[in-house]
CSV table of C-alpha atoms in Angstrom, one decimal:
chain,number,residue,atom,x,y,z
A,1,MET,CA,12.8,112.4,37.1
A,2,THR,CA,10.9,109.4,38.4
A,3,MET,CA,8.4,107.8,36.1
A,4,PRO,CA,5.1,106.9,37.7
A,5,PRO,CA,4.4,103.2,37.8
A,6,ASN,CA,2.3,101.8,35.0
A,7,THR,CA,-0.9,100.8,36.6
A,8,SER,CA,-2.4,99.4,33.4
A,9,LYS,CA,-2.0,95.6,33.3
A,10,LYS,CA,-1.4,93.8,30.1
A,11,PRO,CA,-3.8,90.9,29.9
A,12,VAL,CA,-2.1,87.6,30.5
A,13,ASN,CA,-3.4,84.8,28.3
A,14,PRO,CA,-3.3,81.5,30.0
A,15,ARG,CA,-1.1,78.9,28.3
A,16,PRO,CA,-3.4,77.0,26.0
A,17,GLU,CA,-3.8,73.3,26.8
A,18,PRO,CA,-2.6,71.3,23.8
A,19,ASP,CA,-5.0,68.8,22.4
A,20,VAL,CA,-2.2,66.5,21.4
A,21,VAL,CA,1.3,66.1,22.8
A,22,ARG,CA,3.9,63.9,21.3
A,23,TYR,CA,5.5,61.1,23.3
A,24,THR,CA,9.0,61.6,22.3
A,25,ALA,CA,10.1,58.0,22.9
A,26,THR,CA,7.9,56.6,20.1
A,27,ALA,CA,6.8,59.7,18.3
A,28,ARG,CA,3.2,58.4,18.7
A,29,PRO,CA,0.4,60.9,19.4
A,30,TRP,CA,-1.3,60.5,22.7
A,31,ARG,CA,-4.6,62.3,23.5
A,32,ARG,CA,-5.0,63.9,26.9
A,33,ASP,CA,-7.6,62.1,29.0
A,34,ASP,CA,-10.5,64.1,30.3
A,35,ALA,CA,-13.8,63.5,32.1
A,36,ALA,CA,-15.8,63.4,28.9
A,37,ASP,CA,-13.6,60.8,27.3
A,38,ARG,CA,-13.8,58.7,30.4
A,39,ALA,CA,-17.5,58.8,30.4
A,40,ALA,CA,-17.8,58.0,26.8
A,41,ARG,CA,-15.6,54.9,27.2
A,42,ARG,CA,-17.6,53.7,30.2
A,43,HIS,CA,-20.8,53.8,28.1
A,44,SER,CA,-19.3,52.4,24.9
A,45,PRO,CA,-19.2,48.6,24.1
A,46,SER,CA,-16.1,46.9,25.2
A,47,VAL,CA,-13.7,45.1,22.9
A,48,VAL,CA,-14.9,41.8,24.3
A,49,SER,CA,-18.5,42.5,23.6
A,50,VAL,CA,-17.8,43.7,20.0
A,51,ALA,CA,-15.7,40.6,19.3
A,52,LEU,CA,-18.3,38.3,20.7
A,53,GLY,CA,-21.0,40.0,18.8
A,54,ALA,CA,-19.2,39.5,15.6
A,55,MET,CA,-18.7,35.8,16.4
A,56,GLY,CA,-22.3,35.4,17.4
A,57,THR,CA,-21.3,34.5,21.0
A,58,THR,CA,-23.0,36.5,23.8
A,59,ASP,CA,-22.8,34.2,26.8
A,60,GLU,CA,-20.5,34.9,29.8
A,61,ALA,CA,-18.5,31.7,29.0
A,62,GLY,CA,-17.6,33.1,25.6
A,63,ALA,CA,-16.7,36.4,27.2
A,64,SER,CA,-14.3,34.7,29.6
A,65,ALA,CA,-12.7,32.9,26.7
A,66,MET,CA,-12.1,36.2,24.9
A,67,ALA,CA,-10.6,37.9,28.0
A,68,GLY,CA,-7.0,37.4,26.9
A,69,ALA,CA,-7.7,38.8,23.5
A,70,ALA,CA,-9.5,41.8,25.0
A,71,GLY,CA,-6.5,42.6,27.2
A,72,ALA,CA,-4.2,42.8,24.2
A,73,ALA,CA,-6.7,44.7,22.1
A,74,THR,CA,-7.4,47.5,24.7
A,75,MET,CA,-3.7,48.3,24.8
A,76,THR,CA,-4.1,49.7,21.3
A,77,SER,CA,-6.9,52.2,22.3
A,78,SER,CA,-6.6,55.5,24.1
A,79,ASP,CA,-7.0,53.6,27.4
A,80,ASP,CA,-3.4,52.4,27.2
A,81,VAL,CA,-2.1,55.9,28.2
A,82,ARG,CA,-3.8,55.8,31.6
A,83,GLY,CA,-1.2,56.0,34.2
A,84,MET,CA,1.1,57.9,31.9
A,85,PRO,CA,1.5,61.8,31.9
A,86,ALA,CA,0.8,63.8,28.8
A,87,ASN,CA,4.4,64.8,28.7
A,88,PRO,CA,6.9,62.9,30.8
A,89,SER,CA,9.1,65.9,31.2
A,90,ARG,CA,6.4,67.8,33.0
A,91,VAL,CA,5.8,65.4,35.8
A,92,GLY,CA,6.0,67.2,39.2
A,93,HIS,CA,5.8,70.7,37.6
A,94,ASP,CA,3.2,73.3,37.5
A,95,ASP,CA,0.7,72.3,34.9
A,96,GLY,CA,-0.7,75.7,34.0
A,97,PRO,CA,-2.2,78.6,35.9
A,98,GLY,CA,-3.7,77.5,39.1
A,99,GLY,CA,-2.4,74.1,38.5
A,100,THR,CA,-0.7,71.9,41.0
A,101,ALA,CA,2.1,69.4,40.8
A,102,THR,CA,1.0,66.3,39.0
A,103,SER,CA,2.0,62.7,39.5
A,104,ALA,CA,2.3,60.0,36.9
A,105,THR,CA,-1.3,58.8,37.5
A,106,ALA,CA,-3.1,62.1,38.3
A,107,GLY,CA,-6.2,62.8,36.2
A,108,TYR,CA,-6.3,59.4,34.6
A,109,SER,CA,-9.0,56.8,35.1
A,110,SER,CA,-8.7,53.0,35.4
A,111,PRO,CA,-10.1,50.8,32.7
A,112,THR,CA,-13.6,49.4,33.4
A,113,PRO,CA,-13.6,45.6,33.1
A,114,ALA,CA,-16.1,44.2,30.6
A,115,SER,CA,-19.3,42.7,32.0
A,116,GLY,CA,-18.9,39.1,32.9
A,117,VAL,CA,-15.2,38.8,32.2
A,118,GLY,CA,-13.6,36.5,34.7
A,119,ALA,CA,-16.9,36.0,36.6
A,120,VAL,CA,-17.7,32.5,35.3
A,121,PRO,CA,-15.2,30.0,34.1
A,122,GLY,CA,-15.8,29.8,30.3
A,123,ARG,CA,-15.2,27.4,27.6
A,124,THR,CA,-11.9,27.5,25.7
A,125,LEU,CA,-12.2,28.3,22.1
A,126,PRO,CA,-10.1,26.1,19.8
A,127,PRO,CA,-6.7,27.5,18.8
A,128,VAL,CA,-6.3,28.7,15.2
A,129,GLU,CA,-3.9,26.3,13.5
A,130,VAL,CA,-1.6,28.0,10.9
A,131,PRO,CA,0.7,25.8,8.9
A,132,MET,CA,4.2,27.0,9.5
A,133,VAL,CA,6.0,24.8,7.0
A,134,ARG,CA,4.9,24.0,3.4
A,135,PRO,CA,4.5,20.3,2.7
A,136,ARG,CA,7.5,18.9,0.8
A,137,THR,CA,7.1,17.1,-2.4
A,138,PRO,CA,8.7,13.6,-2.2
A,139,LYS,CA,11.6,13.0,-4.5
A,140,PRO,CA,10.7,10.8,-7.4
A,141,ARG,CA,12.6,7.5,-7.6
A,142,SER,CA,11.7,6.3,-11.1
A,143,GLY,CA,10.2,7.4,-14.4
A,144,TRP,CA,10.8,10.7,-16.3
A,145,GLN,CA,10.1,12.5,-13.0
A,146,SER,CA,13.3,11.1,-11.6
A,147,VAL,CA,15.3,12.0,-14.7
A,148,ALA,CA,14.0,15.6,-14.6
A,149,TYR,CA,14.9,15.8,-10.9
A,150,ARG,CA,18.5,14.6,-11.5
A,151,VAL,CA,19.1,16.7,-14.6
A,152,THR,CA,18.0,19.9,-12.9
A,153,GLY,CA,19.9,19.2,-9.8
A,154,GLY,CA,16.7,19.1,-7.8
A,155,ARG,CA,15.6,22.6,-8.8
A,156,TRP,CA,12.6,21.1,-10.5
A,157,ASN,CA,10.8,18.4,-8.5
A,158,PRO,CA,7.7,17.1,-10.4
A,159,GLY,CA,7.0,14.6,-7.6
A,160,PRO,CA,6.4,10.8,-8.1
A,161,GLY,CA,4.3,9.6,-11.0
A,162,GLU,CA,1.1,7.7,-10.6
A,163,ARG,CA,2.8,4.3,-10.7
A,164,GLU,CA,5.3,5.3,-8.1
A,165,ARG,CA,2.6,6.7,-5.9
A,166,ARG,CA,0.8,3.4,-6.0
A,167,GLN,CA,4.0,1.5,-5.2
A,168,ARG,CA,4.6,3.8,-2.2
A,169,GLU,CA,1.1,3.3,-1.0
A,170,ARG,CA,1.6,-0.5,-1.2
A,171,GLU,CA,4.8,-0.3,0.7
A,172,ALA,CA,3.2,1.7,3.4
A,173,GLN,CA,0.4,-0.9,3.6
A,174,ILE,CA,2.9,-3.8,3.9
A,175,ALA,CA,4.6,-1.9,6.7
A,176,THR,CA,1.3,-1.5,8.6
A,177,GLN,CA,1.7,-2.0,12.4
A,178,LEU,CA,0.5,-5.3,13.7
A,179,ARG,CA,-1.3,-5.1,17.0
A,180,GLY,CA,-1.4,-8.6,18.5
A,181,LYS,CA,-0.5,-11.7,16.6
A,182,HIS,CA,-1.2,-13.0,13.1
A,183,VAL,CA,-0.8,-16.4,11.4
A,184,THR,CA,-1.0,-16.8,7.6
A,185,ALA,CA,-1.5,-20.4,6.3
A,186,PHE,CA,-0.6,-21.2,2.7
A,187,PHE,CA,-2.9,-24.0,2.0
A,188,CYS,CA,-4.5,-25.9,-1.0
A,189,LEU,CA,-6.0,-29.3,-1.6
A,190,LYS,CA,-3.5,-30.1,-4.4
A,191,GLY,CA,0.3,-29.9,-4.3
A,192,GLY,CA,2.7,-29.1,-7.1
A,193,ILE,CA,1.3,-25.6,-7.8
A,194,SER,CA,4.1,-23.3,-6.4
A,195,LYS,CA,2.7,-23.4,-2.8
A,196,THR,CA,6.2,-23.3,-1.2
A,197,SER,CA,7.5,-20.8,-3.8
A,198,THR,CA,4.5,-18.5,-2.9
A,199,THR,CA,5.2,-18.9,0.8
A,200,ALA,CA,8.9,-18.2,0.4
A,201,ALA,CA,8.6,-15.2,-2.0
A,202,THR,CA,5.8,-13.6,0.1
A,203,SER,CA,7.8,-14.0,3.3
A,204,ILE,CA,10.8,-12.3,1.7
A,205,ALA,CA,8.6,-9.4,0.5
A,206,LEU,CA,7.1,-9.0,4.0
A,207,SER,CA,10.5,-9.2,5.8
A,208,ASP,CA,12.1,-6.6,3.4
A,209,LEU,CA,9.4,-3.9,4.1
A,210,ARG,CA,8.1,-4.6,7.6
A,211,PRO,CA,9.5,-3.0,10.7
A,212,ASP,CA,9.1,-6.3,12.7
A,213,PRO,CA,10.7,-9.6,11.9
A,214,VAL,CA,8.9,-12.3,10.0
A,215,PHE,CA,8.8,-16.0,11.0
A,216,ALA,CA,8.1,-18.8,8.5
A,217,ILE,CA,7.2,-22.4,9.5
A,218,ASP,CA,7.5,-25.4,7.3
A,219,ALA,CA,4.5,-27.5,8.5
A,220,ASN,CA,4.5,-29.9,5.5
A,221,PRO,CA,4.8,-33.4,7.1
A,222,ASP,CA,6.0,-34.8,3.7
A,223,ALA,CA,9.6,-33.7,3.6
A,224,GLY,CA,8.9,-30.0,3.1
A,225,ASP,CA,11.6,-27.9,1.3
A,226,LEU,CA,10.8,-24.3,2.5
A,227,ALA,CA,14.3,-24.0,4.1
A,228,GLU,CA,15.9,-25.0,0.8
A,229,ARG,CA,14.1,-22.2,-1.1
A,230,LEU,CA,15.0,-19.6,1.5
A,231,VAL,CA,18.5,-20.5,2.8
A,232,GLY,CA,19.7,-23.2,0.4
A,233,GLU,CA,20.0,-26.0,3.0
A,234,LYS,CA,17.9,-29.0,3.8
A,235,LEU,CA,17.6,-28.8,7.6
A,236,SER,CA,15.6,-30.4,10.3
A,237,GLY,CA,13.6,-28.3,12.7
A,238,ILE,CA,9.9,-28.7,13.5
A,239,ALA,CA,10.0,-32.3,14.6
A,240,ALA,CA,13.1,-31.7,16.8
A,241,LEU,CA,11.6,-28.6,18.3
A,242,ALA,CA,8.3,-30.4,19.1
A,243,ARG,CA,10.4,-33.1,20.8
A,244,ASP,CA,12.4,-30.7,22.9
A,245,ILE,CA,9.7,-28.1,23.4
A,246,ASP,CA,9.9,-28.2,27.2
A,247,ASP,CA,13.6,-27.1,27.1
A,248,VAL,CA,13.0,-24.1,24.9
A,249,ASP,CA,12.6,-21.1,27.3
A,250,SER,CA,14.4,-18.3,25.4
A,251,LEU,CA,14.9,-16.8,22.0
A,252,GLU,CA,18.5,-18.2,22.0
A,253,ALA,CA,17.2,-21.7,22.7
A,254,LEU,CA,14.7,-21.3,19.9
A,255,SER,CA,17.4,-20.2,17.5
A,256,ARG,CA,19.1,-23.6,17.7
A,257,TYR,CA,16.2,-25.0,15.6
A,258,THR,CA,15.9,-22.2,13.0
A,259,ALA,CA,17.7,-20.6,10.1
A,260,THR,CA,17.8,-16.9,9.1
A,261,ARG,CA,17.8,-14.9,5.9
A,262,GLY,CA,18.2,-11.3,6.7
A,263,ARG,CA,15.2,-10.3,8.9
A,264,LEU,CA,13.4,-13.5,8.0
A,265,THR,CA,13.6,-16.6,10.3
A,266,VAL,CA,12.5,-20.0,9.1
A,267,LEU,CA,11.7,-23.1,11.1
A,268,PRO,CA,12.6,-26.0,8.6
A,269,GLY,CA,10.3,-29.0,8.1
A,270,GLU,CA,11.1,-32.6,8.8
A,271,PRO,CA,13.1,-34.2,5.9
A,272,ASN,CA,12.3,-37.7,7.2
A,273,PRO,CA,8.7,-38.5,6.1
A,274,MET,CA,8.3,-41.0,8.8
A,275,LEU,CA,9.0,-38.5,11.5
A,276,GLY,CA,7.0,-35.8,9.8
A,277,ASP,CA,4.0,-38.1,9.6
A,278,SER,CA,4.1,-38.6,13.3
A,279,LEU,CA,3.5,-34.9,14.1
A,280,ARG,CA,0.0,-34.1,15.6
A,281,ALA,CA,-2.1,-31.1,16.1
A,282,ASP,CA,-0.9,-30.8,19.7
A,283,ASP,CA,2.7,-30.7,18.5
A,284,PHE,CA,1.9,-27.7,16.2
A,285,ASP,CA,0.1,-26.1,19.1
A,286,ALA,CA,3.2,-26.3,21.3
A,287,VAL,CA,5.5,-25.1,18.5
A,288,VAL,CA,3.4,-22.1,17.5
A,289,GLN,CA,3.0,-21.1,21.2
A,290,VAL,CA,6.7,-21.0,21.7
A,291,VAL,CA,7.3,-19.2,18.4
A,292,GLN,CA,4.7,-16.5,19.3
A,293,ARG,CA,6.5,-15.6,22.5
A,294,TYR,CA,9.1,-13.9,20.3
A,295,HIS,CA,7.5,-13.5,16.9
A,296,SER,CA,4.0,-12.0,16.3
A,297,PHE,CA,3.8,-12.4,12.5
A,298,VAL,CA,4.0,-16.1,11.4
A,299,GLN,CA,3.7,-17.6,7.9
A,300,VAL,CA,3.0,-21.4,7.6
A,301,ASP,CA,3.7,-23.5,4.5
A,302,CYS,CA,1.2,-26.4,4.8
A,303,GLY,CA,1.1,-29.8,3.3
A,304,THR,CA,-1.5,-31.1,0.9
A,305,GLY,CA,-3.0,-33.7,3.1
A,306,VAL,CA,-6.0,-31.9,4.6
A,307,THR,CA,-6.9,-34.9,6.7
A,308,HIS,CA,-3.5,-35.0,8.3
A,309,PRO,CA,-3.7,-34.4,12.1
A,310,LEU,CA,-1.2,-31.5,11.8
A,311,MET,CA,-3.6,-29.5,9.6
A,312,GLU,CA,-6.1,-29.3,12.4
A,313,GLY,CA,-3.6,-27.3,14.5
A,314,VAL,CA,-2.6,-25.1,11.6
A,315,LEU,CA,-6.1,-24.0,10.7
A,316,ARG,CA,-7.0,-23.5,14.3
A,317,TYR,CA,-4.3,-20.8,14.6
A,318,ALA,CA,-4.7,-19.3,11.2
A,319,ASP,CA,-6.0,-15.8,10.8
A,320,THR,CA,-5.7,-15.6,7.0
A,321,VAL,CA,-5.5,-18.4,4.3
A,322,VAL,CA,-3.6,-17.9,1.0
A,323,ILE,CA,-4.7,-20.5,-1.6
A,324,PRO,CA,-2.0,-21.0,-4.2
A,325,ALA,CA,-3.2,-22.6,-7.4
A,326,ALA,CA,-2.2,-23.0,-11.1
A,327,TRP,CA,-3.3,-20.3,-13.6
A,328,SER,CA,-5.4,-22.8,-15.5
A,329,VAL,CA,-8.9,-24.2,-15.5
A,330,THR,CA,-7.9,-27.1,-13.3
A,331,GLY,CA,-6.1,-24.8,-10.9
A,332,ALA,CA,-9.1,-22.6,-10.6
A,333,LYS,CA,-11.3,-25.6,-9.8
A,334,ARG,CA,-8.8,-26.7,-7.1
A,335,ALA,CA,-8.9,-23.3,-5.5
A,336,ALA,CA,-12.7,-23.3,-5.5
A,337,GLU,CA,-12.8,-26.7,-4.0
A,338,THR,CA,-10.4,-25.5,-1.2
A,339,ILE,CA,-12.8,-22.6,-0.5
A,340,ASP,CA,-15.7,-25.0,-0.3
A,341,TRP,CA,-13.8,-27.4,2.0
A,342,LEU,CA,-13.0,-24.6,4.4
A,343,ARG,CA,-16.6,-23.4,4.6
A,344,ASP,CA,-17.9,-27.0,5.1
A,345,HIS,CA,-15.4,-27.8,7.9
A,346,GLY,CA,-16.0,-24.9,10.2
A,347,PHE,CA,-13.6,-22.3,8.8
A,348,ALA,CA,-16.1,-20.1,7.0
A,349,HIS,CA,-14.3,-17.0,8.3
A,350,LEU,CA,-11.1,-18.1,6.5
A,351,ALA,CA,-13.1,-18.9,3.3
A,352,ASP,CA,-14.7,-15.4,3.3
A,353,THR,CA,-11.3,-13.6,3.5
A,354,CYS,CA,-9.0,-16.0,1.6
A,355,ILE,CA,-6.5,-14.8,-1.0
A,356,VAL,CA,-6.3,-16.9,-4.2
A,357,VAL,CA,-2.9,-16.8,-6.0
A,358,LEU,CA,-2.9,-18.2,-9.5
A,359,THR,CA,0.7,-18.9,-10.7
A,360,ALA,CA,1.4,-19.5,-14.4
A,361,LYS,CA,3.8,-22.3,-15.1
A,362,ASP,CA,4.2,-21.3,-18.8
A,363,ILE,CA,2.3,-19.2,-21.3
A,364,VAL,CA,-1.4,-19.8,-20.7
A,365,SER,CA,-3.2,-21.2,-23.7
A,366,GLY,CA,-5.3,-18.8,-25.7
A,367,ALA,CA,-8.2,-21.3,-25.5
A,368,VAL,CA,-8.5,-20.6,-21.7
A,369,ASP,CA,-11.2,-18.0,-21.0
A,370,LYS,CA,-9.3,-16.0,-18.3
A,371,ASP,CA,-12.4,-14.0,-17.4
A,372,ALA,CA,-14.4,-17.2,-16.8
A,373,VAL,CA,-11.6,-18.5,-14.6
A,374,LEU,CA,-11.7,-15.4,-12.5
A,375,ASP,CA,-15.5,-15.4,-12.3
A,376,HIS,CA,-15.3,-19.0,-11.0
A,377,LEU,CA,-13.2,-17.6,-8.1
A,378,SER,CA,-15.4,-14.6,-7.4
A,379,ARG,CA,-16.1,-16.0,-4.0
A,380,ALA,CA,-12.5,-15.2,-3.0
A,381,ALA,CA,-11.9,-11.8,-1.4
A,382,ASP,CA,-8.7,-11.3,-3.6
A,383,VAL,CA,-7.4,-13.1,-6.7
A,384,ILE,CA,-3.8,-12.3,-7.6
A,385,VAL,CA,-2.0,-13.7,-10.7
A,386,VAL,CA,1.7,-14.4,-10.7
A,387,PRO,CA,3.2,-14.5,-14.2
A,388,ALA,CA,5.3,-17.3,-15.5
A,389,ASP,CA,8.9,-16.9,-14.2
A,390,PRO,CA,11.7,-19.4,-14.9
A,391,HIS,CA,13.3,-18.5,-11.6
A,392,VAL,CA,10.2,-19.6,-9.7
A,393,ALA,CA,9.8,-22.8,-11.8
A,394,ASP,CA,13.4,-24.1,-11.3
A,395,GLY,CA,12.8,-24.8,-7.6
A,396,ALA,CA,16.2,-23.6,-6.4
A,397,LEU,CA,17.2,-21.1,-3.8
A,398,LEU,CA,15.0,-18.1,-4.3
A,399,ASP,CA,16.8,-14.9,-5.2
A,400,TRP,CA,14.5,-11.8,-5.1
A,401,GLU,CA,16.5,-9.8,-7.6
A,402,SER,CA,16.5,-12.7,-10.1
A,403,LEU,CA,12.7,-12.5,-10.3
A,404,GLN,CA,11.1,-10.7,-13.2
A,405,PRO,CA,9.8,-7.2,-12.2
A,406,ALA,CA,6.2,-8.3,-12.8
A,407,THR,CA,6.7,-11.3,-10.6
A,408,ARG,CA,8.0,-9.2,-7.8
A,409,GLU,CA,5.0,-6.9,-8.2
A,410,ALA,CA,2.7,-9.8,-7.8
A,411,TYR,CA,4.3,-11.1,-4.6
A,412,LEU,CA,4.2,-7.6,-3.2
A,413,ASP,CA,0.5,-7.5,-3.9
A,414,ILE,CA,0.1,-10.7,-1.9
A,415,ALA,CA,2.0,-9.2,1.0
A,416,ALA,CA,-0.2,-6.1,1.0
A,417,ALA,CA,-3.3,-8.2,0.8
A,418,ILE,CA,-2.2,-10.1,3.9
A,419,THR,CA,-1.5,-7.0,5.9
A,420,ARG,CA,-5.0,-5.6,5.0
A,421,ARG,CA,-6.4,-8.5,7.0
A,422,PHE,CA,-4.7,-7.6,10.3
A,423,ASP,CA,-7.1,-7.7,13.3
A,424,ALA,CA,-10.0,-8.9,11.0
A,425,HIS,CA,-10.7,-12.0,13.2
A,426,ARG,CA,-9.6,-10.7,16.6
């Protein structure tokens, strides 16, 4: 028996379109694009305009500067699925009743560029600087801070103390780069007040801490002994160099007239007073010009005779004057007289920036009003006191380590004061 065909049709429900399909590669939800979404995006503010509005920037130049950020930001919105199918496994298959084969880009709109982006070259906003490395605390070299650092094996670093920080700042000042040339003259109207010792010790302090070599000239025509204080020998140099100046055309040729102590080079004075007295300003001009071909930082130990012809050449080249004097009432008066002499003889620029160094020969009497002495020298830019030190007073070869700590500190202060005057008169 044949059963009649069933003419009643069971209603077929179309496969519902899922609102959200999972992209299996990243397990991230993607929303299917439709016409309503595309229209809403076209009429909504762009990422660029929102960002510029928050920054208070509305011009096209600012929009152009934000274009790169906008490109990255839009990839996090629903627009980043344009050009991708809702389900990669369904590409090229029937997409529902009445549907047709789909391609990877079918049914998806292209992003609408923000208004003005790329139209006009815009200004570049400054980059945001983010420190990538924490600043390191310097290792302490002295004081209880250094002890704590060593005891804990570096696990606790309290950093340098106040005194050590000042020392480091002074060392950095002494090492200041010199642009051009600089001549320092150590000069006073009266001798016998540690002028040569001050020149020698300050030159050592400079040469120990500076990146460039230091050159010292003994320009005392009366048998100067700068070389004895620095290298322990009584040599002849400046008069012979002035005599042979036309033959000195290289650093090697110059070295035949000089002596060295580490990174310090010294041109000795003339031990014969008759020859020294014959030197003139033109001789010093020729000598310093040859020296400055190879050395930019020169210290000059001067004589006491301000009327000597050699002094005219020294002061003509000087950029800074250091006035050594005794730490006494008489010494302060001599220093003040030297300042007045400089001002009265056309060297006011040197008087205004001079450095007065008061060296104590022994314990200063309690009857001396130290404040009154310093007030008397208030016209000087700097006044530095060197304490009494037997190693300075003995007049022998100067050994830096044999100086008392306070004496070394004073000479380092002089060196720092000189370097603060770099380029002051150029």
